[in-house]
Amino acid sequence: MTLPVTLDDIRAAEARIRGHVRRTPMLADPRLSGLVLKMEHRQETGAFKLRGATNAVLSLPPERLARGVVTASTGNHGRALAHAARAAGVRAVVCLSRLVPPNKVAAVRELGAEVRITGDSQDEAMAEVARAVAAEGLTEVPPFDDPAVVAGQGTLGLEILGDLPAPRQVLVPLSGGGLASGVAAAVKALSPQTRMVGVSMERGAAMAASLAAGHPVTVAELPTLADSLGGGVGLENRITFAMCRALLDEVILVSEDEIAAAMRHIHAVTGDAVEGAAAVGVAAVLAGRAPAAGTVALLSGGNIAPEAFARILDGGRA
């Protein structure tokens, strides 16, 4: 099948965002033999989202960019868009639900974006985006279901293969599918034998439920350590559902206790605090549902409140 985002699109995104984002390191896990960690949580703004947001902003025609940009977010994409918009000197509006942790809300505000808190779900936040586009003339930069965003996230796949040309498998956090579909498009194009595995939480994993149903479905958003993986895929999903269905070899769901254990493990081997969404791949390995040997686990973000992480280190869930 012809995918809506191709290797050429991802290579063009890599050239476009070069100098605007960091190339993040890879680290061999000293406790899980054969496992390699892609340290994307050390990205500027603390998460992979900067890649897609920057590519989308830099791809906009000047007249649309000048009117400003708007998005809905569970936190990290909003922070990334605020950063990219400030760098471009344009207005940014970020719509968040009440489930977004306060530290992520504050981080978006600190980058100069206008924050609008609306409703108890990502879908309600997206309804405010539609209103802002219609009433205020802003340009939407979606958090995942957008070709420029997907291509930007796909640059992570190019980086992974640049450091490790043919891994056995790549474990990638799975939410709306922008990260998973972009990385999978790059990896499968260059290393077809590499297995692409999407990993999500058991509580409210919309893409996993949609793939199981064979079409986009709505699921209830529930509190979870992997809050960045919350939100729906959009019933009118145009890009990421089809790409995930075509490119992912497997989907694994992990429990809250497994996520917490993985967060403690990552801290022990790297010294870093990562958010729950970033730990799901390592959680799958620790739980015995994915092999360590020949595997890359993508650590997608590190934006977790210090007090929440302290509770997890003490043996709690947050």
mmCIF file of C-alpha atoms in Angstrom:
data_model
loop_
_atom_site.group_PDB
_atom_site.id
_atom_site.type_symbol
_atom_site.label_atom_id
_atom_site.label_comp_id
_atom_site.label_asym_id
_atom_site.label_seq_id
_atom_site.Cartn_x
_atom_site.Cartn_y
_atom_site.Cartn_z
ATOM 1 C CA MET A 1 0.000 0.000 0.000
ATOM 2 C CA THR A 2 1.050 3.620 -0.486
ATOM 3 C CA LEU A 3 1.509 5.267 2.896
ATOM 4 C CA PRO A 4 0.482 8.893 3.489
ATOM 5 C CA VAL A 5 3.943 9.620 4.931
ATOM 6 C CA THR A 6 6.964 8.175 3.120
ATOM 7 C CA LEU A 7 10.678 7.835 3.747
ATOM 8 C CA ASP A 8 11.237 10.812 1.446
ATOM 9 C CA ASP A 9 8.907 12.918 3.603
ATOM 10 C CA ILE A 10 10.814 11.898 6.723
ATOM 11 C CA ARG A 11 14.181 12.670 5.146
ATOM 12 C CA ALA A 12 12.869 16.088 4.089
ATOM 13 C CA ALA A 13 11.692 16.679 7.671
ATOM 14 C CA GLU A 14 15.127 15.716 8.973
ATOM 15 C CA ALA A 15 16.744 18.346 6.763
ATOM 16 C CA ARG A 16 14.129 20.956 7.733
ATOM 17 C CA ILE A 17 14.426 20.579 11.495
ATOM 18 C CA ARG A 18 18.198 20.078 11.625
ATOM 19 C CA GLY A 19 19.614 22.696 13.969
ATOM 20 C CA HIS A 20 16.226 23.155 15.663
ATOM 21 C CA VAL A 21 16.173 19.872 17.624
ATOM 22 C CA ARG A 22 18.764 17.718 19.358
ATOM 23 C CA ARG A 23 20.079 14.409 18.087
ATOM 24 C CA THR A 24 19.557 12.340 21.227
ATOM 25 C CA PRO A 25 21.898 9.551 22.384
ATOM 26 C CA MET A 26 21.465 5.782 22.618
ATOM 27 C CA LEU A 27 22.511 3.899 25.749
ATOM 28 C CA ALA A 28 23.029 0.168 26.255
ATOM 29 C CA ASP A 29 21.098 -0.903 29.357
ATOM 30 C CA PRO A 30 23.694 -2.405 31.722
ATOM 31 C CA ARG A 31 21.089 -4.489 33.567
ATOM 32 C CA LEU A 32 19.088 -5.890 30.617
ATOM 33 C CA SER A 33 21.563 -7.460 28.243
ATOM 34 C CA GLY A 34 20.977 -6.481 24.627
ATOM 35 C CA LEU A 35 18.476 -3.696 25.353
ATOM 36 C CA VAL A 36 19.318 -0.237 24.007
ATOM 37 C CA LEU A 37 17.578 2.909 25.254
ATOM 38 C CA LYS A 38 16.890 5.787 22.859
ATOM 39 C CA MET A 39 17.167 8.775 25.188
ATOM 40 C CA GLU A 40 14.647 11.090 23.558
ATOM 41 C CA HIS A 41 13.530 12.352 26.962
ATOM 42 C CA ARG A 42 16.701 14.482 26.783
ATOM 43 C CA GLN A 43 15.259 16.366 23.823
ATOM 44 C CA GLU A 44 14.776 20.134 24.092
ATOM 45 C CA THR A 45 11.340 20.627 25.788
ATOM 46 C CA GLY A 46 11.778 17.149 27.313
ATOM 47 C CA ALA A 47 9.961 15.059 24.717
ATOM 48 C CA PHE A 48 9.932 13.851 21.105
ATOM 49 C CA LYS A 49 7.020 16.136 20.247
ATOM 50 C CA LEU A 50 9.368 18.979 19.337
ATOM 51 C CA ARG A 51 10.294 17.159 16.131
ATOM 52 C CA GLY A 52 6.779 17.026 14.711
ATOM 53 C CA ALA A 53 5.728 20.456 15.925
ATOM 54 C CA THR A 54 8.847 22.099 14.494
ATOM 55 C CA ASN A 55 8.469 20.366 11.138
ATOM 56 C CA ALA A 56 4.805 21.380 10.962
ATOM 57 C CA VAL A 57 5.505 25.036 11.820
ATOM 58 C CA LEU A 58 8.399 25.297 9.371
ATOM 59 C CA SER A 59 6.226 23.714 6.650
ATOM 60 C CA LEU A 60 3.426 26.301 6.893
ATOM 61 C CA PRO A 61 3.067 29.029 4.256
ATOM 62 C CA PRO A 62 4.001 32.449 5.706
ATOM 63 C CA GLU A 63 0.465 33.839 5.454
ATOM 64 C CA ARG A 64 -0.986 30.982 7.518
ATOM 65 C CA LEU A 65 1.840 31.037 10.024
ATOM 66 C CA ALA A 66 1.340 34.767 10.593
ATOM 67 C CA ARG A 67 -2.232 34.154 11.823
ATOM 68 C CA GLY A 68 -0.948 31.941 14.624
ATOM 69 C CA VAL A 69 -1.251 28.251 15.477
ATOM 70 C CA VAL A 70 -3.483 26.227 17.783
ATOM 71 C CA THR A 71 -3.522 22.674 19.067
ATOM 72 C CA ALA A 72 -4.999 20.285 21.607
ATOM 73 C CA SER A 73 -2.525 18.417 23.747
ATOM 74 C CA THR A 74 -1.976 16.160 26.741
ATOM 75 C CA GLY A 75 0.950 18.456 27.530
ATOM 76 C CA ASN A 76 4.061 17.546 25.577
ATOM 77 C CA HIS A 77 2.810 18.505 22.105
ATOM 78 C CA GLY A 78 1.508 21.799 23.485
ATOM 79 C CA ARG A 79 4.878 22.545 25.009
ATOM 80 C CA ALA A 80 6.585 21.642 21.729
ATOM 81 C CA LEU A 81 4.277 23.821 19.648
ATOM 82 C CA ALA A 82 4.712 26.724 22.068
ATOM 83 C CA HIS A 83 8.490 26.377 21.680
ATOM 84 C CA ALA A 84 8.355 26.136 17.879
ATOM 85 C CA ALA A 85 5.925 29.070 17.609
ATOM 86 C CA ARG A 86 8.033 31.266 19.871
ATOM 87 C CA ALA A 87 11.096 30.466 17.756
ATOM 88 C CA ALA A 88 9.119 31.505 14.659
ATOM 89 C CA GLY A 89 7.762 34.633 16.372
ATOM 90 C CA VAL A 90 4.066 33.732 16.064
ATOM 91 C CA ARG A 91 1.092 33.323 18.394
ATOM 92 C CA ALA A 92 0.293 29.884 19.849
ATOM 93 C CA VAL A 93 -2.895 28.734 21.590
ATOM 94 C CA VAL A 94 -2.843 25.377 23.406
ATOM 95 C CA CYS A 95 -6.081 23.677 24.508
ATOM 96 C CA LEU A 96 -5.760 21.218 27.394
ATOM 97 C CA SER A 97 -8.199 19.069 29.330
ATOM 98 C CA ARG A 98 -8.396 19.118 33.119
ATOM 99 C CA LEU A 99 -6.583 15.745 33.198
ATOM 100 C CA VAL A 100 -3.286 17.323 32.093
ATOM 101 C CA PRO A 101 -0.869 17.500 35.062
ATOM 102 C CA PRO A 102 -0.246 21.021 36.425
ATOM 103 C CA ASN A 103 3.502 20.881 35.738
ATOM 104 C CA LYS A 104 2.805 20.362 32.035
ATOM 105 C CA VAL A 105 0.273 23.205 31.968
ATOM 106 C CA ALA A 106 2.814 25.507 33.605
ATOM 107 C CA ALA A 107 5.522 24.498 31.133
ATOM 108 C CA VAL A 108 3.317 25.481 28.185
ATOM 109 C CA ARG A 109 2.548 28.871 29.737
ATOM 110 C CA GLU A 110 6.218 29.512 30.456
ATOM 111 C CA LEU A 111 6.942 29.272 26.730
ATOM 112 C CA GLY A 112 4.543 32.100 25.998
ATOM 113 C CA ALA A 113 1.535 30.199 24.676
ATOM 114 C CA GLU A 114 -2.062 31.076 25.567
ATOM 115 C CA VAL A 115 -3.485 28.119 27.541
ATOM 116 C CA ARG A 116 -7.162 27.173 27.465
ATOM 117 C CA ILE A 117 -8.342 24.513 29.933
ATOM 118 C CA THR A 118 -11.538 22.893 28.708
ATOM 119 C CA GLY A 119 -13.386 19.693 29.614
ATOM 120 C CA ASP A 120 -12.303 16.337 30.983
ATOM 121 C CA SER A 121 -10.972 14.712 27.814
ATOM 122 C CA GLN A 122 -8.751 15.265 24.830
ATOM 123 C CA ASP A 123 -11.843 15.202 22.618
ATOM 124 C CA GLU A 124 -13.279 18.225 24.453
ATOM 125 C CA ALA A 125 -9.989 20.067 24.083
ATOM 126 C CA MET A 126 -10.050 19.307 20.354
ATOM 127 C CA ALA A 127 -13.552 20.796 20.118
ATOM 128 C CA GLU A 128 -12.125 24.095 21.409
ATOM 129 C CA VAL A 129 -9.429 23.892 18.720
ATOM 130 C CA ALA A 130 -12.105 23.609 16.027
ATOM 131 C CA ARG A 131 -13.849 26.658 17.474
ATOM 132 C CA ALA A 132 -10.605 28.669 17.512
ATOM 133 C CA VAL A 133 -9.847 27.770 13.889
ATOM 134 C CA ALA A 134 -13.322 28.823 12.757
ATOM 135 C CA ALA A 135 -13.680 31.941 14.891
ATOM 136 C CA GLU A 136 -10.125 33.261 15.117
ATOM 137 C CA GLY A 137 -8.488 32.108 11.890
ATOM 138 C CA LEU A 138 -5.737 30.167 13.650
ATOM 139 C CA THR A 139 -3.992 27.275 11.886
ATOM 140 C CA GLU A 140 -4.311 23.917 13.608
ATOM 141 C CA VAL A 141 -1.186 21.855 14.194
ATOM 142 C CA PRO A 142 -2.650 18.505 15.311
ATOM 143 C CA PRO A 143 -0.855 16.476 17.963
ATOM 144 C CA PHE A 144 -0.558 13.376 15.776
ATOM 145 C CA ASP A 145 -2.904 12.988 12.781
ATOM 146 C CA ASP A 146 -1.007 15.268 10.415
ATOM 147 C CA PRO A 147 1.547 14.351 7.728
ATOM 148 C CA ALA A 148 4.085 17.022 8.742
ATOM 149 C CA VAL A 149 3.852 15.993 12.399
ATOM 150 C CA VAL A 150 4.209 12.291 11.563
ATOM 151 C CA ALA A 151 7.189 12.991 9.290
ATOM 152 C CA GLY A 152 8.877 14.998 12.035
ATOM 153 C CA GLN A 153 8.434 12.189 14.563
ATOM 154 C CA GLY A 154 9.752 9.766 11.960
ATOM 155 C CA THR A 155 13.169 11.421 12.147
ATOM 156 C CA LEU A 156 13.630 9.433 15.347
ATOM 157 C CA GLY A 157 13.555 6.266 13.250
ATOM 158 C CA LEU A 158 16.359 7.609 11.068
ATOM 159 C CA GLU A 159 18.439 8.400 14.164
ATOM 160 C CA ILE A 160 17.877 4.953 15.665
ATOM 161 C CA LEU A 161 18.998 3.183 12.486
ATOM 162 C CA GLY A 162 21.918 5.586 12.115
ATOM 163 C CA ASP A 163 23.276 4.283 15.421
ATOM 164 C CA LEU A 164 22.003 0.679 15.212
ATOM 165 C CA PRO A 165 21.336 -0.250 11.562
ATOM 166 C CA ALA A 166 19.252 -3.429 11.999
ATOM 167 C CA PRO A 167 17.738 -3.914 15.465
ATOM 168 C CA ARG A 168 15.636 -6.988 16.128
ATOM 169 C CA GLN A 169 12.742 -4.813 17.238
ATOM 170 C CA VAL A 170 11.845 -1.289 18.283
ATOM 171 C CA LEU A 171 9.445 -0.678 21.181
ATOM 172 C CA VAL A 172 7.662 2.633 20.722
ATOM 173 C CA PRO A 173 5.050 4.272 22.984
ATOM 174 C CA LEU A 174 1.635 4.145 21.307
ATOM 175 C CA SER A 175 -1.027 6.819 21.776
ATOM 176 C CA GLY A 176 -2.598 8.661 18.837
ATOM 177 C CA GLY A 177 -0.022 7.013 16.623
ATOM 178 C CA GLY A 178 2.013 9.968 15.367
ATOM 179 C CA LEU A 179 5.225 8.712 16.953
ATOM 180 C CA ALA A 180 4.619 5.033 16.242
ATOM 181 C CA SER A 181 3.608 5.522 12.609
ATOM 182 C CA GLY A 182 6.437 7.947 11.843
ATOM 183 C CA VAL A 183 9.146 5.822 13.441
ATOM 184 C CA ALA A 184 7.726 2.653 11.874
ATOM 185 C CA ALA A 185 7.623 4.237 8.413
ATOM 186 C CA ALA A 186 11.317 5.096 8.625
ATOM 187 C CA VAL A 187 12.422 1.824 10.200
ATOM 188 C CA LYS A 188 10.391 -0.484 7.948
ATOM 189 C CA ALA A 189 11.593 1.343 4.815
ATOM 190 C CA LEU A 190 15.257 0.903 5.744
ATOM 191 C CA SER A 191 15.189 -2.311 7.804
ATOM 192 C CA PRO A 192 12.091 -4.321 6.802
ATOM 193 C CA GLN A 193 13.026 -7.258 9.038
ATOM 194 C CA THR A 194 12.928 -5.116 12.197
ATOM 195 C CA ARG A 195 9.760 -5.706 14.203
ATOM 196 C CA MET A 196 7.842 -2.590 15.209
ATOM 197 C CA VAL A 197 5.958 -2.956 18.486
ATOM 198 C CA GLY A 198 3.601 -0.353 19.889
ATOM 199 C CA VAL A 199 3.345 -0.296 23.692
ATOM 200 C CA SER A 200 0.616 1.396 25.683
ATOM 201 C CA MET A 201 -1.023 1.313 29.099
ATOM 202 C CA GLU A 202 -3.937 -0.953 30.000
ATOM 203 C CA ARG A 203 -6.054 2.009 31.126
ATOM 204 C CA GLY A 204 -7.611 3.870 28.182
ATOM 205 C CA ALA A 205 -5.375 2.903 25.245
ATOM 206 C CA ALA A 206 -7.369 4.290 22.312
ATOM 207 C CA MET A 207 -5.156 3.187 19.410
ATOM 208 C CA ALA A 208 -4.827 -0.332 20.791
ATOM 209 C CA ALA A 209 -8.614 -0.568 21.089
ATOM 210 C CA SER A 210 -9.062 0.883 17.607
ATOM 211 C CA LEU A 211 -6.633 -1.572 16.017
ATOM 212 C CA ALA A 212 -8.388 -4.452 17.760
ATOM 213 C CA ALA A 213 -11.774 -3.215 16.491
ATOM 214 C CA GLY A 214 -10.510 -2.620 12.953
ATOM 215 C CA HIS A 215 -11.550 1.049 12.960
ATOM 216 C CA PRO A 216 -11.134 4.127 15.173
ATOM 217 C CA VAL A 217 -13.157 3.892 18.376
ATOM 218 C CA THR A 218 -13.667 6.080 21.424
ATOM 219 C CA VAL A 219 -12.462 4.917 24.837
ATOM 220 C CA ALA A 220 -12.884 6.494 28.249
ATOM 221 C CA GLU A 221 -9.857 8.447 29.441
ATOM 222 C CA LEU A 222 -8.684 7.168 32.807
ATOM 223 C CA PRO A 223 -6.022 8.451 35.182
ATOM 224 C CA THR A 224 -2.736 6.697 34.436
ATOM 225 C CA LEU A 225 0.977 7.068 35.014
ATOM 226 C CA ALA A 226 1.269 7.163 31.221
ATOM 227 C CA ASP A 227 -0.844 10.324 30.998
ATOM 228 C CA SER A 228 0.896 11.428 27.790
ATOM 229 C CA LEU A 229 -0.607 8.376 26.068
ATOM 230 C CA GLY A 230 -4.164 9.410 26.950
ATOM 231 C CA GLY A 231 -6.720 10.779 24.515
ATOM 232 C CA GLY A 232 -8.526 9.428 21.487
ATOM 233 C CA VAL A 233 -7.326 8.788 17.960
ATOM 234 C CA GLY A 234 -10.193 10.734 16.371
ATOM 235 C CA LEU A 235 -13.115 8.936 14.758
ATOM 236 C CA GLU A 236 -12.248 10.697 11.478
ATOM 237 C CA ASN A 237 -8.573 9.715 11.721
ATOM 238 C CA ARG A 238 -6.962 10.194 8.302
ATOM 239 C CA ILE A 239 -3.371 9.056 8.708
ATOM 240 C CA THR A 240 -2.079 7.395 11.851
ATOM 241 C CA PHE A 241 -4.652 4.611 12.248
ATOM 242 C CA ALA A 242 -3.979 3.292 8.745
ATOM 243 C CA MET A 243 -0.223 3.605 9.196
ATOM 244 C CA CYS A 244 -0.215 1.834 12.560
ATOM 245 C CA ARG A 245 -2.413 -0.935 11.167
ATOM 246 C CA ALA A 246 -0.035 -1.388 8.211
ATOM 247 C CA LEU A 247 3.289 -1.039 10.000
ATOM 248 C CA LEU A 248 3.016 -2.309 13.586
ATOM 249 C CA ASP A 249 3.763 -5.997 14.073
ATOM 250 C CA GLU A 250 2.353 -6.143 17.595
ATOM 251 C CA VAL A 251 0.758 -4.081 20.350
ATOM 252 C CA ILE A 252 1.567 -4.732 24.017
ATOM 253 C CA LEU A 253 -0.338 -3.279 26.981
ATOM 254 C CA VAL A 254 1.306 -2.823 30.380
ATOM 255 C CA SER A 255 -0.120 -2.274 33.846
ATOM 256 C CA GLU A 256 0.352 0.698 36.149
ATOM 257 C CA ASP A 257 2.596 -1.325 38.472
ATOM 258 C CA GLU A 258 4.705 -2.439 35.492
ATOM 259 C CA ILE A 259 5.071 1.165 34.329
ATOM 260 C CA ALA A 260 6.130 2.283 37.809
ATOM 261 C CA ALA A 261 8.704 -0.526 38.018
ATOM 262 C CA ALA A 262 10.116 0.510 34.636
ATOM 263 C CA MET A 263 10.381 4.140 35.724
ATOM 264 C CA ARG A 264 12.410 3.033 38.761
ATOM 265 C CA HIS A 265 14.581 0.802 36.565
ATOM 266 C CA ILE A 266 15.330 3.597 34.091
ATOM 267 C CA HIS A 267 16.256 5.935 36.918
ATOM 268 C CA ALA A 268 18.589 3.299 38.345
ATOM 269 C CA VAL A 269 20.479 2.818 35.072
ATOM 270 C CA THR A 270 20.444 6.382 33.690
ATOM 271 C CA GLY A 271 19.948 8.640 36.718
ATOM 272 C CA ASP A 272 17.074 10.292 34.831
ATOM 273 C CA ALA A 273 13.422 10.790 35.707
ATOM 274 C CA VAL A 274 11.187 9.780 32.812
ATOM 275 C CA GLU A 275 7.431 10.053 32.585
ATOM 276 C CA GLY A 276 5.241 6.985 32.564
ATOM 277 C CA ALA A 277 4.620 7.124 28.835
ATOM 278 C CA ALA A 278 8.359 6.913 28.194
ATOM 279 C CA ALA A 279 8.740 3.801 30.326
ATOM 280 C CA VAL A 280 6.177 1.532 28.669
ATOM 281 C CA GLY A 281 8.697 -0.185 26.368
ATOM 282 C CA VAL A 282 11.023 -1.021 29.231
ATOM 283 C CA ALA A 283 7.960 -2.133 31.214
ATOM 284 C CA ALA A 284 7.169 -4.676 28.498
ATOM 285 C CA VAL A 285 10.721 -6.045 28.680
ATOM 286 C CA LEU A 286 10.781 -6.222 32.476
ATOM 287 C CA ALA A 287 7.396 -7.983 32.443
ATOM 288 C CA GLY A 288 8.755 -10.641 30.075
ATOM 289 C CA ARG A 289 6.451 -9.725 27.188
ATOM 290 C CA ALA A 290 9.253 -8.479 24.934
ATOM 291 C CA PRO A 291 12.841 -9.743 24.668
ATOM 292 C CA ALA A 292 15.731 -7.500 25.649
ATOM 293 C CA ALA A 293 18.223 -8.849 23.116
ATOM 294 C CA GLY A 294 18.432 -6.753 19.970
ATOM 295 C CA THR A 295 15.706 -4.392 21.162
ATOM 296 C CA VAL A 296 15.543 -0.596 21.167
ATOM 297 C CA ALA A 297 13.153 0.975 23.692
ATOM 298 C CA LEU A 298 12.282 4.569 22.873
ATOM 299 C CA LEU A 299 12.147 6.779 25.976
ATOM 300 C CA SER A 300 9.811 9.434 24.660
ATOM 301 C CA GLY A 301 9.707 12.094 27.385
ATOM 302 C CA GLY A 302 10.854 13.223 30.804
ATOM 303 C CA ASN A 303 8.215 15.769 31.793
ATOM 304 C CA ILE A 304 7.038 14.435 35.136
ATOM 305 C CA ALA A 305 6.449 16.465 38.280
ATOM 306 C CA PRO A 306 9.306 15.912 40.772
ATOM 307 C CA GLU A 307 6.922 15.133 43.627
ATOM 308 C CA ALA A 308 5.114 12.496 41.560
ATOM 309 C CA PHE A 309 8.396 10.875 40.577
ATOM 310 C CA ALA A 310 9.569 10.873 44.189
ATOM 311 C CA ARG A 311 6.476 8.894 45.194
ATOM 312 C CA ILE A 312 7.195 6.354 42.464
ATOM 313 C CA LEU A 313 10.788 5.940 43.618
ATOM 314 C CA ASP A 314 9.431 5.278 47.106
ATOM 315 C CA GLY A 315 7.434 2.353 45.735
ATOM 316 C CA GLY A 316 4.144 4.012 44.902
ATOM 317 C CA ARG A 317 2.322 4.636 41.642
ATOM 318 C CA ALA A 318 1.850 8.451 41.972
#
